[in-house]
Coordinates of C-alpha atoms in Angstrom, one line a residue:
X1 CA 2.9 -13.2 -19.7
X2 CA 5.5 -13.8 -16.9
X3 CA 6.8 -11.1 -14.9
X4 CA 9.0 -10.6 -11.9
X5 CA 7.5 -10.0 -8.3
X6 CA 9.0 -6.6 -8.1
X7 CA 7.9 -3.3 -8.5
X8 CA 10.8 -1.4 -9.6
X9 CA 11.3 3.0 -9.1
X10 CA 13.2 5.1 -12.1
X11 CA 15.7 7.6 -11.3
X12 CA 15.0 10.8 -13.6
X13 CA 12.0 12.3 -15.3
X14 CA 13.1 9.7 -19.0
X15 CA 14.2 6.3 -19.2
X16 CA 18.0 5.9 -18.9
X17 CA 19.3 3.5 -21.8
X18 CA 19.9 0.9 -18.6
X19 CA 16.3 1.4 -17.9
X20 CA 15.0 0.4 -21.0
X21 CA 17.1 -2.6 -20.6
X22 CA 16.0 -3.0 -17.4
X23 CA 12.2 -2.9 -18.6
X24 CA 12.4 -5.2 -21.8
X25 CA 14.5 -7.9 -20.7
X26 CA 14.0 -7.8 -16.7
X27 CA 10.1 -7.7 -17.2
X28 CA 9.3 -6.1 -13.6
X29 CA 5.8 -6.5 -12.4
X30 CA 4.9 -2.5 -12.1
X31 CA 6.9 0.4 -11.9
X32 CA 6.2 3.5 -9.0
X33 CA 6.8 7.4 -9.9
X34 CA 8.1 9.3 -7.4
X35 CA 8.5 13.4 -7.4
X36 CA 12.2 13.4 -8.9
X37 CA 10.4 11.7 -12.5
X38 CA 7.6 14.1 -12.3
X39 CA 8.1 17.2 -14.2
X40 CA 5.1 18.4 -16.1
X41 CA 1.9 16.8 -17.7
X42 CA 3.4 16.7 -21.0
X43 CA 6.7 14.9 -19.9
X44 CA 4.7 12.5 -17.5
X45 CA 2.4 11.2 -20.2
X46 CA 5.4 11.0 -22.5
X47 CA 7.3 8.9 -19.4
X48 CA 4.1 6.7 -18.3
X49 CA 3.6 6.1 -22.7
X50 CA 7.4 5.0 -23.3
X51 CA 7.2 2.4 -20.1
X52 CA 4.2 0.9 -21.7
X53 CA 5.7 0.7 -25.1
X54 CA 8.5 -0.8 -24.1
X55 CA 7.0 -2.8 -21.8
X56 CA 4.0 -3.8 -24.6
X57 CA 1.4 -3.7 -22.6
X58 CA -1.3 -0.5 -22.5
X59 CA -2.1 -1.6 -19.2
X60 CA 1.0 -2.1 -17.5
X61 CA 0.8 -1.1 -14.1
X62 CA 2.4 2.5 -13.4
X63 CA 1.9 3.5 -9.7
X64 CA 2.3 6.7 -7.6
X65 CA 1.7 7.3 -3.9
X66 CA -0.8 10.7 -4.3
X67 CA -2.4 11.3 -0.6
X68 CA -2.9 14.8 -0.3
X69 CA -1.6 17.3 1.7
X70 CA 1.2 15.4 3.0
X71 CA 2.2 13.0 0.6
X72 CA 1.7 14.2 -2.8
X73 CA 4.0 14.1 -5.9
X74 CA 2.5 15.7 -8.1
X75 CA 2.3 19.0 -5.3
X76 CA 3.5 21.2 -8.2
X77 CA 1.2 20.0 -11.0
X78 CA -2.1 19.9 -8.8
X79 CA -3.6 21.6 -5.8
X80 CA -5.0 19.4 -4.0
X81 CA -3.8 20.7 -0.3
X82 CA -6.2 18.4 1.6
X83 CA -5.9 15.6 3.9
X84 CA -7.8 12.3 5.0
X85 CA -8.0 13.7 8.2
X86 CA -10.3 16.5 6.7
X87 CA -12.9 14.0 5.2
X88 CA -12.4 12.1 8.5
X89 CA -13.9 15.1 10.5
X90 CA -16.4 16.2 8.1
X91 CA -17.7 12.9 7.8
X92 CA -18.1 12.4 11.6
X93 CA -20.6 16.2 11.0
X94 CA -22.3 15.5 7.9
X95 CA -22.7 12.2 6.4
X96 CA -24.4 12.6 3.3
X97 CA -22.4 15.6 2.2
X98 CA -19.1 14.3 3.0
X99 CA -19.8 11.3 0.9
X100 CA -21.0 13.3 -2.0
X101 CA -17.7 16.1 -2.1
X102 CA -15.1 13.2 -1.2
X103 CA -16.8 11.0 -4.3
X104 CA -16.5 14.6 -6.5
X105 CA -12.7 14.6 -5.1
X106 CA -11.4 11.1 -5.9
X107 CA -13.4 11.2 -9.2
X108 CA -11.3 14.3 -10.1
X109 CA -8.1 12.8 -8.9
X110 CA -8.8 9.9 -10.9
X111 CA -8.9 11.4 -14.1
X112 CA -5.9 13.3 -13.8
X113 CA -3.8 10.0 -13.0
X114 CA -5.4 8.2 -15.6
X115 CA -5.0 11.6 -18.2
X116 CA -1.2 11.4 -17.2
X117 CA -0.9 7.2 -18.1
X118 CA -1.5 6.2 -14.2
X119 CA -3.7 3.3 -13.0
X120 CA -2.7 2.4 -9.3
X121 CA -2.9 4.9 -6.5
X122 CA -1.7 3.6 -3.7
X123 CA -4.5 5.0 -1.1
X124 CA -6.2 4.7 1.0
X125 CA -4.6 5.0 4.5
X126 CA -6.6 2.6 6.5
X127 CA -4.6 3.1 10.0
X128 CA -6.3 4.0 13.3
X129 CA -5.4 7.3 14.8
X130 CA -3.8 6.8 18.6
X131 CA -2.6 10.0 20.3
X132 CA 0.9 8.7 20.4
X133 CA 0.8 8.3 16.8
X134 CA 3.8 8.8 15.0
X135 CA 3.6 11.9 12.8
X136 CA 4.9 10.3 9.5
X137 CA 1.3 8.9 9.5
X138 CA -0.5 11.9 11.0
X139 CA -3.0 13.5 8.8
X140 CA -2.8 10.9 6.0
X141 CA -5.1 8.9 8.4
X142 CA -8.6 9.3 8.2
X143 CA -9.4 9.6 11.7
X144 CA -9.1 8.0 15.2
X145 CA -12.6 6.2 15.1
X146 CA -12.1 3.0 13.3
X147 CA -15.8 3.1 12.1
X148 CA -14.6 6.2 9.7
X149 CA -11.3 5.0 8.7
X150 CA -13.4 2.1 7.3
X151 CA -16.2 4.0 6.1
X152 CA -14.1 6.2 4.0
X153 CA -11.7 3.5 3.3
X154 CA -14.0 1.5 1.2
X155 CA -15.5 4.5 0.0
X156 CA -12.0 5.3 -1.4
X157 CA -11.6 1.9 -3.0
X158 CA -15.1 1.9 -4.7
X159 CA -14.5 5.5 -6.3
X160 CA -11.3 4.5 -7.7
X161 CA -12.8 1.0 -9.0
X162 CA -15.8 3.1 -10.5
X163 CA -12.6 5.3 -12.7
X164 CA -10.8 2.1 -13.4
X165 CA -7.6 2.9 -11.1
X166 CA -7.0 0.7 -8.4
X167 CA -6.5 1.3 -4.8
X168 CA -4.0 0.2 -2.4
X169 CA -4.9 -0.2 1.3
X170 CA -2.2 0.3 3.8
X171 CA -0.3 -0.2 5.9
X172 CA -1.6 -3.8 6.7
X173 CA -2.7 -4.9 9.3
X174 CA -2.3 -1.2 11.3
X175 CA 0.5 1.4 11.6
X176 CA -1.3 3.6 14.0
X177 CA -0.4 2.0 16.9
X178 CA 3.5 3.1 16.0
X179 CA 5.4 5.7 18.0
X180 CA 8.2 5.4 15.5
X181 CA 8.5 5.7 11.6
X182 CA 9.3 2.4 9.8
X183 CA 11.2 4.6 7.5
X184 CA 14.1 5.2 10.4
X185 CA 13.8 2.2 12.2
X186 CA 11.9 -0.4 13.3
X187 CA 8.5 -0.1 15.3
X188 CA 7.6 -2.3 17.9
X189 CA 4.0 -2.7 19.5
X190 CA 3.5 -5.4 22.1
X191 CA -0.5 -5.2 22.3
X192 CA -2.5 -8.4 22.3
X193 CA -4.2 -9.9 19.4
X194 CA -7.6 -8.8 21.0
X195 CA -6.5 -5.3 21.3
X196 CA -5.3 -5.1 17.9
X197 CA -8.1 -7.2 16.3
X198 CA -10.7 -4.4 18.0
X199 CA -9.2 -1.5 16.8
X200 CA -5.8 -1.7 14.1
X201 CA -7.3 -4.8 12.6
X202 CA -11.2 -3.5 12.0
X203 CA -10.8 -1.3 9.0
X204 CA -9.3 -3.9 6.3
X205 CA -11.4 -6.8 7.5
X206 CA -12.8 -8.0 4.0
X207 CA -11.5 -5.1 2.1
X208 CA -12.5 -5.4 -2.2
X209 CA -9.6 -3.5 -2.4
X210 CA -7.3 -5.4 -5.1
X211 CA -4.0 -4.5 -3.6
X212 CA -2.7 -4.1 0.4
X213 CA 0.7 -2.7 1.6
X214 CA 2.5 -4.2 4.4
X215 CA 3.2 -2.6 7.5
X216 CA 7.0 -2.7 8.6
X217 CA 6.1 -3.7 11.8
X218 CA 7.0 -5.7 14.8
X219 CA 4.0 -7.1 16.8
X220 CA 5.9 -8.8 19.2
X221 CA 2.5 -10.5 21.0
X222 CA 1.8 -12.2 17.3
X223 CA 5.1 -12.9 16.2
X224 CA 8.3 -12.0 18.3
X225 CA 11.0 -12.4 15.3
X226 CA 9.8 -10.8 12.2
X227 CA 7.7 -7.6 11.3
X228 CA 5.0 -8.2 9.5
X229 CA 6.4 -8.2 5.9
X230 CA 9.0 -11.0 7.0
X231 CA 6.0 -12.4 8.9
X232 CA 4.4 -15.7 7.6
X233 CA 2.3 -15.9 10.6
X234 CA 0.9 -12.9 10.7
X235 CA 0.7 -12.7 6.3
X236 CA -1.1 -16.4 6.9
X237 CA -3.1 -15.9 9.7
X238 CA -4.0 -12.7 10.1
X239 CA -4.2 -10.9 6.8
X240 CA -5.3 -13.9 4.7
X241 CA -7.6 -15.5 7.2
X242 CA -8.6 -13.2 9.8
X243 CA -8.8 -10.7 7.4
X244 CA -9.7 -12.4 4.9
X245 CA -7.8 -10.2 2.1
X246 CA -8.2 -11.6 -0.8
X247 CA -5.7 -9.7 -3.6
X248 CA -2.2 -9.2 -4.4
X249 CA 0.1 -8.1 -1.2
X250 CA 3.0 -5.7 -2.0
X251 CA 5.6 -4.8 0.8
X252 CA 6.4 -1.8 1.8
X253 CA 9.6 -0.2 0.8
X254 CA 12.3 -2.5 0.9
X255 CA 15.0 -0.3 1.3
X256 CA 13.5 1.3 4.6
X257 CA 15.3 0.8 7.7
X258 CA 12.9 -1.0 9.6
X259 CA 13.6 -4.0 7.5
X260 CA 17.4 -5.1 8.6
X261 CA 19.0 -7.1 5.7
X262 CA 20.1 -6.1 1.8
X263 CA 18.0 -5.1 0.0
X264 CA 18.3 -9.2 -1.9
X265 CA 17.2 -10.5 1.2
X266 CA 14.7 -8.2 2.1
X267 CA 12.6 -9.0 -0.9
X268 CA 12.8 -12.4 -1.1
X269 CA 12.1 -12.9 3.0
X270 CA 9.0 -10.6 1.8
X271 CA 8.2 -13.0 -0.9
X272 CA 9.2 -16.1 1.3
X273 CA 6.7 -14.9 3.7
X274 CA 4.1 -14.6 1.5
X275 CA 4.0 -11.1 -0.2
X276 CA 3.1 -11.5 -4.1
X277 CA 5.2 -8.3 -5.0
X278 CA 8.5 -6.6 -3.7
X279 CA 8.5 -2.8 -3.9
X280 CA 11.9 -0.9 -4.5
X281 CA 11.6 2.8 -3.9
X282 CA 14.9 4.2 -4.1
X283 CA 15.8 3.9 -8.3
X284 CA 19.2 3.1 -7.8
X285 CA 19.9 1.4 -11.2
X286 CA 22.4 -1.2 -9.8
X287 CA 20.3 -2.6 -7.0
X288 CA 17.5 -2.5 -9.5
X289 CA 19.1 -5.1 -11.5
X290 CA 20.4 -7.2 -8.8
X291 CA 16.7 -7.2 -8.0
X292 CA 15.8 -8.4 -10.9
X293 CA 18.6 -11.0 -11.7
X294 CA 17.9 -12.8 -7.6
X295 CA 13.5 -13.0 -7.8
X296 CA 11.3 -14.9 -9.3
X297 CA 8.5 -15.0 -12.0
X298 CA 5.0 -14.6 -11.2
X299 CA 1.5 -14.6 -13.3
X300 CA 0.7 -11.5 -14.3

Protein backbone atom coordinates (compact mmCIF):
# COMPACT_ATOMS: atom_id res chain seq x y z
CA UNK A 1 0.00 0.00 0.00
CA UNK A 2 1.17 3.50 -1.18
CA UNK A 3 0.70 6.42 0.90
CA UNK A 4 1.66 10.10 0.93
CA UNK A 5 4.73 11.44 2.94
CA UNK A 6 2.56 13.49 5.17
CA UNK A 7 1.31 13.33 8.39
CA UNK A 8 -1.89 15.19 8.38
CA UNK A 9 -3.79 16.96 11.91
CA UNK A 10 -7.83 16.98 12.20
CA UNK A 11 -9.71 19.94 13.28
CA UNK A 12 -12.52 18.71 15.83
CA UNK A 13 -13.02 15.85 18.15
CA UNK A 14 -15.08 13.69 14.68
CA UNK A 15 -14.17 13.47 11.18
CA UNK A 16 -15.65 16.31 9.08
CA UNK A 17 -17.29 14.83 5.80
CA UNK A 18 -13.93 16.66 3.99
CA UNK A 19 -11.92 14.63 6.35
CA UNK A 20 -13.13 11.49 5.42
CA UNK A 21 -12.43 12.45 1.95
CA UNK A 22 -9.34 13.62 2.87
CA UNK A 23 -8.43 10.13 4.43
CA UNK A 24 -9.80 7.60 1.72
CA UNK A 25 -8.87 9.17 -1.32
CA UNK A 26 -5.64 11.31 -0.14
CA UNK A 27 -4.17 8.22 1.71
CA UNK A 28 -1.88 10.34 4.21
CA UNK A 29 0.89 8.43 5.93
CA UNK A 30 -0.31 9.06 9.76
CA UNK A 31 -2.52 11.30 11.33
CA UNK A 32 -1.45 13.43 14.90
CA UNK A 33 -4.23 14.29 17.67
CA UNK A 34 -3.84 17.32 19.24
CA UNK A 35 -5.98 18.69 22.53
CA UNK A 36 -8.86 20.40 20.39
CA UNK A 37 -9.85 16.38 19.01
CA UNK A 38 -9.52 15.00 22.51
CA UNK A 39 -12.58 14.94 24.47
CA UNK A 40 -13.09 11.83 26.49
CA UNK A 41 -11.96 8.09 26.35
CA UNK A 42 -15.11 7.03 24.84
CA UNK A 43 -15.03 9.73 22.00
CA UNK A 44 -11.22 9.15 21.42
CA UNK A 45 -11.49 5.44 20.77
CA UNK A 46 -14.57 6.20 18.71
CA UNK A 47 -12.22 8.98 16.66
CA UNK A 48 -8.81 6.78 16.64
CA UNK A 49 -11.54 3.42 15.39
CA UNK A 50 -13.27 5.55 12.47
CA UNK A 51 -9.62 6.80 11.09
CA UNK A 52 -8.63 3.28 10.92
CA UNK A 53 -11.75 2.10 9.25
CA UNK A 54 -11.73 4.41 6.79
CA UNK A 55 -8.33 4.27 6.34
CA UNK A 56 -8.49 0.06 6.42
CA UNK A 57 -5.78 -0.53 8.22
CA UNK A 58 -5.95 -1.65 12.14
CA UNK A 59 -2.59 -0.42 12.40
CA UNK A 60 -2.61 2.80 10.87
CA UNK A 61 -0.38 5.10 12.50
CA UNK A 62 -2.40 7.59 14.94
CA UNK A 63 0.12 9.84 16.82
CA UNK A 64 -0.05 12.31 19.81
CA UNK A 65 2.70 14.41 21.42
CA UNK A 66 2.08 13.17 25.43
CA UNK A 67 5.37 14.47 27.50
CA UNK A 68 4.14 15.16 30.77
CA UNK A 69 3.81 18.04 32.68
CA UNK A 70 4.29 20.48 30.00
CA UNK A 71 3.18 19.07 27.01
CA UNK A 72 0.30 16.83 27.53
CA UNK A 73 -3.05 16.52 25.60
CA UNK A 74 -4.64 14.41 27.25
CA UNK A 75 -4.03 16.86 30.69
CA UNK A 76 -7.76 16.46 31.34
CA UNK A 77 -8.20 12.73 30.87
CA UNK A 78 -4.89 11.63 32.84
CA UNK A 79 -2.76 12.93 35.64
CA UNK A 80 0.23 12.48 34.86
CA UNK A 81 1.77 16.03 36.23
CA UNK A 82 5.47 14.86 35.84
CA UNK A 83 8.28 15.92 33.83
CA UNK A 84 11.57 14.37 32.18
CA UNK A 85 13.42 16.62 34.21
CA UNK A 86 12.12 14.69 37.31
CA UNK A 87 13.44 11.24 36.14
CA UNK A 88 16.49 13.25 34.99
CA UNK A 89 17.28 14.17 38.72
CA UNK A 90 16.23 11.08 40.27
CA UNK A 91 18.24 9.09 38.07
CA UNK A 92 21.43 11.10 38.70
CA UNK A 93 20.40 9.87 42.98
CA UNK A 94 19.29 6.45 42.54
CA UNK A 95 19.87 4.39 39.60
CA UNK A 96 18.29 1.26 40.10
CA UNK A 97 15.12 2.77 41.42
CA UNK A 98 14.65 5.35 38.93
CA UNK A 99 14.88 2.71 36.22
CA UNK A 100 12.41 0.53 37.87
CA UNK A 101 9.42 3.61 38.65
CA UNK A 102 10.10 5.34 35.16
CA UNK A 103 9.67 1.54 33.41
CA UNK A 104 6.22 1.29 35.78
CA UNK A 105 5.40 4.95 34.25
CA UNK A 106 5.85 4.48 30.49
CA UNK A 107 4.35 0.99 30.88
CA UNK A 108 1.17 2.67 32.33
CA UNK A 109 1.24 5.48 29.72
CA UNK A 110 1.42 2.86 27.19
CA UNK A 111 -1.62 1.21 27.80
CA UNK A 112 -3.68 4.08 27.98
CA UNK A 113 -2.59 5.25 24.41
CA UNK A 114 -2.89 1.93 23.03
CA UNK A 115 -6.60 1.50 25.21
CA UNK A 116 -7.57 4.79 23.39
CA UNK A 117 -6.45 3.39 19.54
CA UNK A 118 -2.83 5.25 19.80
CA UNK A 119 0.44 3.64 18.67
CA UNK A 120 3.14 6.43 18.24
CA UNK A 121 4.21 8.77 20.99
CA UNK A 122 6.28 11.14 19.92
CA UNK A 123 8.93 11.01 23.06
CA UNK A 124 11.40 11.10 24.12
CA UNK A 125 13.12 14.54 24.35
CA UNK A 126 16.66 13.79 23.73
CA UNK A 127 17.99 17.56 23.92
CA UNK A 128 20.92 18.69 26.22
CA UNK A 129 19.98 21.09 28.87
CA UNK A 130 22.27 24.60 28.58
CA UNK A 131 21.45 27.39 31.06
CA UNK A 132 20.45 29.56 28.26
CA UNK A 133 18.02 27.20 27.19
CA UNK A 134 15.02 28.35 25.83
CA UNK A 135 12.01 27.56 27.98
CA UNK A 136 9.68 26.01 25.29
CA UNK A 137 12.07 23.06 25.87
CA UNK A 138 12.71 23.42 29.62
CA UNK A 139 11.55 20.62 31.66
CA UNK A 140 10.58 18.34 28.76
CA UNK A 141 14.38 17.62 28.71
CA UNK A 142 15.74 15.07 30.75
CA UNK A 143 18.58 16.78 32.14
CA UNK A 144 21.82 18.84 31.41
CA UNK A 145 24.25 15.82 31.54
CA UNK A 146 24.18 14.18 28.16
CA UNK A 147 25.02 10.74 29.80
CA UNK A 148 21.20 10.87 31.37
CA UNK A 149 19.46 12.29 28.47
CA UNK A 150 20.76 9.22 26.71
CA UNK A 151 20.31 6.83 29.49
CA UNK A 152 16.77 7.64 29.83
CA UNK A 153 16.34 8.23 26.26
CA UNK A 154 16.87 4.69 25.19
CA UNK A 155 15.30 3.60 28.24
CA UNK A 156 12.15 5.46 26.93
CA UNK A 157 12.33 3.89 23.43
CA UNK A 158 12.86 0.25 24.82
CA UNK A 159 9.68 0.56 27.23
CA UNK A 160 7.49 1.78 24.49
CA UNK A 161 8.89 -1.03 21.94
CA UNK A 162 8.24 -3.62 24.88
CA UNK A 163 4.13 -2.17 24.74
CA UNK A 164 4.17 -2.10 20.95
CA UNK A 165 4.00 1.86 20.60
CA UNK A 166 6.72 3.49 19.01
CA UNK A 167 8.86 6.27 20.06
CA UNK A 168 9.89 9.42 18.49
CA UNK A 169 13.30 10.93 19.37
CA UNK A 170 13.59 14.66 19.03
CA UNK A 171 14.48 17.24 18.18
CA UNK A 172 17.35 15.90 15.89
CA UNK A 173 20.29 16.49 16.08
CA UNK A 174 19.86 18.99 19.44
CA UNK A 175 17.56 21.84 20.39
CA UNK A 176 19.16 22.67 23.64
CA UNK A 177 21.62 24.78 22.46
CA UNK A 178 18.53 27.31 21.26
CA UNK A 179 17.87 30.63 23.06
CA UNK A 180 14.82 30.99 20.91
CA UNK A 181 11.59 28.80 20.13
CA UNK A 182 11.49 27.45 16.54
CA UNK A 183 7.82 27.86 17.04
CA UNK A 184 8.29 31.96 16.71
CA UNK A 185 11.14 32.15 14.72
CA UNK A 186 14.07 30.83 13.70
CA UNK A 187 17.11 29.68 15.99
CA UNK A 188 20.49 30.14 15.15
CA UNK A 189 23.60 28.40 16.96
CA UNK A 190 27.01 29.09 15.44
CA UNK A 191 29.01 26.34 17.54
CA UNK A 192 31.51 24.07 15.83
CA UNK A 193 30.83 20.57 14.71
CA UNK A 194 33.14 19.40 17.66
CA UNK A 195 31.25 21.29 20.16
CA UNK A 196 28.01 20.02 19.07
CA UNK A 197 29.17 16.49 18.27
CA UNK A 198 30.36 16.35 22.24
CA UNK A 199 27.40 17.38 23.70
CA UNK A 200 23.90 18.12 21.31
CA UNK A 201 24.95 15.24 19.15
CA UNK A 202 25.78 12.44 21.98
CA UNK A 203 22.36 11.34 22.92
CA UNK A 204 20.81 10.05 19.49
CA UNK A 205 24.13 8.52 18.33
CA UNK A 206 22.77 4.97 17.23
CA UNK A 207 19.39 5.48 18.62
CA UNK A 208 16.87 1.90 17.89
CA UNK A 209 14.33 4.37 18.04
CA UNK A 210 12.15 3.84 14.77
CA UNK A 211 11.25 7.47 14.23
CA UNK A 212 13.39 11.05 14.83
CA UNK A 213 11.93 14.63 14.60
CA UNK A 214 13.87 17.34 13.07
CA UNK A 215 15.03 20.20 14.81
CA UNK A 216 14.06 23.67 13.12
CA UNK A 217 17.38 24.85 13.33
CA UNK A 218 20.04 26.86 11.83
CA UNK A 219 23.70 25.56 12.59
CA UNK A 220 25.31 28.07 10.77
CA UNK A 221 29.09 26.27 11.36
CA UNK A 222 27.49 23.03 9.42
CA UNK A 223 25.39 24.54 7.00
CA UNK A 224 24.93 28.46 6.66
CA UNK A 225 21.61 28.47 4.42
CA UNK A 226 19.16 26.03 5.68
CA UNK A 227 18.05 24.62 9.18
CA UNK A 228 18.30 21.36 9.59
CA UNK A 229 14.94 20.19 8.16
CA UNK A 230 15.82 22.03 4.76
CA UNK A 231 19.33 20.70 5.40
CA UNK A 232 20.67 17.85 3.08
CA UNK A 233 24.03 18.20 4.58
CA UNK A 234 23.33 17.97 7.85
CA UNK A 235 20.13 15.12 7.23
CA UNK A 236 23.11 13.23 5.01
CA UNK A 237 25.96 13.66 7.04
CA UNK A 238 25.19 14.07 10.25
CA UNK A 239 22.01 12.27 11.16
CA UNK A 240 22.38 9.45 8.69
CA UNK A 241 26.16 8.92 8.98
CA UNK A 242 27.46 10.44 11.98
CA UNK A 243 24.59 9.33 13.66
CA UNK A 244 23.97 6.65 12.14
CA UNK A 245 19.99 6.83 12.49
CA UNK A 246 18.60 4.39 10.86
CA UNK A 247 14.48 4.89 10.63
CA UNK A 248 11.97 7.00 9.21
CA UNK A 249 12.72 10.98 9.70
CA UNK A 250 9.57 13.20 10.15
CA UNK A 251 10.02 17.15 10.29
CA UNK A 252 8.90 19.16 12.64
CA UNK A 253 5.84 21.21 12.26
CA UNK A 254 5.72 22.72 8.99
CA UNK A 255 3.72 25.43 9.67
CA UNK A 256 6.06 26.87 12.42
CA UNK A 257 7.73 30.05 11.86
CA UNK A 258 11.19 29.06 11.85
CA UNK A 259 10.65 27.48 8.54
CA UNK A 260 10.13 30.63 6.02
CA UNK A 261 8.20 29.45 2.94
CA UNK A 262 4.28 28.10 2.41
CA UNK A 263 3.48 25.64 3.86
CA UNK A 264 3.89 23.64 -0.18
CA UNK A 265 7.33 24.42 -0.09
CA UNK A 266 8.11 23.81 3.32
CA UNK A 267 7.31 20.14 3.03
CA UNK A 268 8.63 19.27 -0.03
CA UNK A 269 12.22 21.29 0.75
CA UNK A 270 11.74 18.80 3.99
CA UNK A 271 11.26 15.92 1.74
CA UNK A 272 13.85 17.26 -0.91
CA UNK A 273 16.35 17.27 1.82
CA UNK A 274 15.82 14.08 2.82
CA UNK A 275 12.87 13.78 5.52
CA UNK A 276 10.72 10.50 4.80
CA UNK A 277 7.44 12.29 6.27
CA UNK A 278 6.06 15.90 6.37
CA UNK A 279 4.15 16.78 9.53
CA UNK A 280 1.19 19.40 9.38
CA UNK A 281 0.07 20.44 12.84
CA UNK A 282 -2.35 23.02 12.32
CA UNK A 283 -5.78 20.99 10.73
CA UNK A 284 -6.71 23.56 8.51
CA UNK A 285 -8.73 21.52 5.96
CA UNK A 286 -7.65 23.51 2.90
CA UNK A 287 -3.95 23.39 3.33
CA UNK A 288 -4.53 19.82 4.21
CA UNK A 289 -5.55 19.06 0.78
CA UNK A 290 -3.18 21.24 -1.01
CA UNK A 291 -0.73 19.02 0.97
CA UNK A 292 -1.98 16.21 -0.30
CA UNK A 293 -2.67 17.14 -3.98
CA UNK A 294 1.52 18.74 -4.23
CA UNK A 295 3.63 15.42 -2.37
CA UNK A 296 4.41 12.29 -3.20
CA UNK A 297 3.84 8.54 -2.53
CA UNK A 298 5.97 6.65 -0.33
CA UNK A 299 6.07 2.68 0.90
CA UNK A 300 4.29 2.27 3.72
Amino acid sequence: MKYKALIISIKGTKLSKMEKILLSKGKPWGVILFKRNLRSARQIKNLTSNIRTIMKNKKFPIMIDEEGTSVSRLRHLINHNISAKFFGNLLYKNKEFTKNIYRHYINSLSKILINLGININTIPVLDVLRNNTNKIIGDRSFSKDKKIVKELGNLTVGYLHSNKISGVIKHIPGHGASISDSHKQLPRISFNLKKLNETDFYPFKKSKAKFAMTAHILYSKLDNKYPVTHSKKIIKNIIRKKLKFRGILISDDISMKALKYDLITNAKKSLDAGCNLALYCAGNINDNLKLIKSLPYIDN
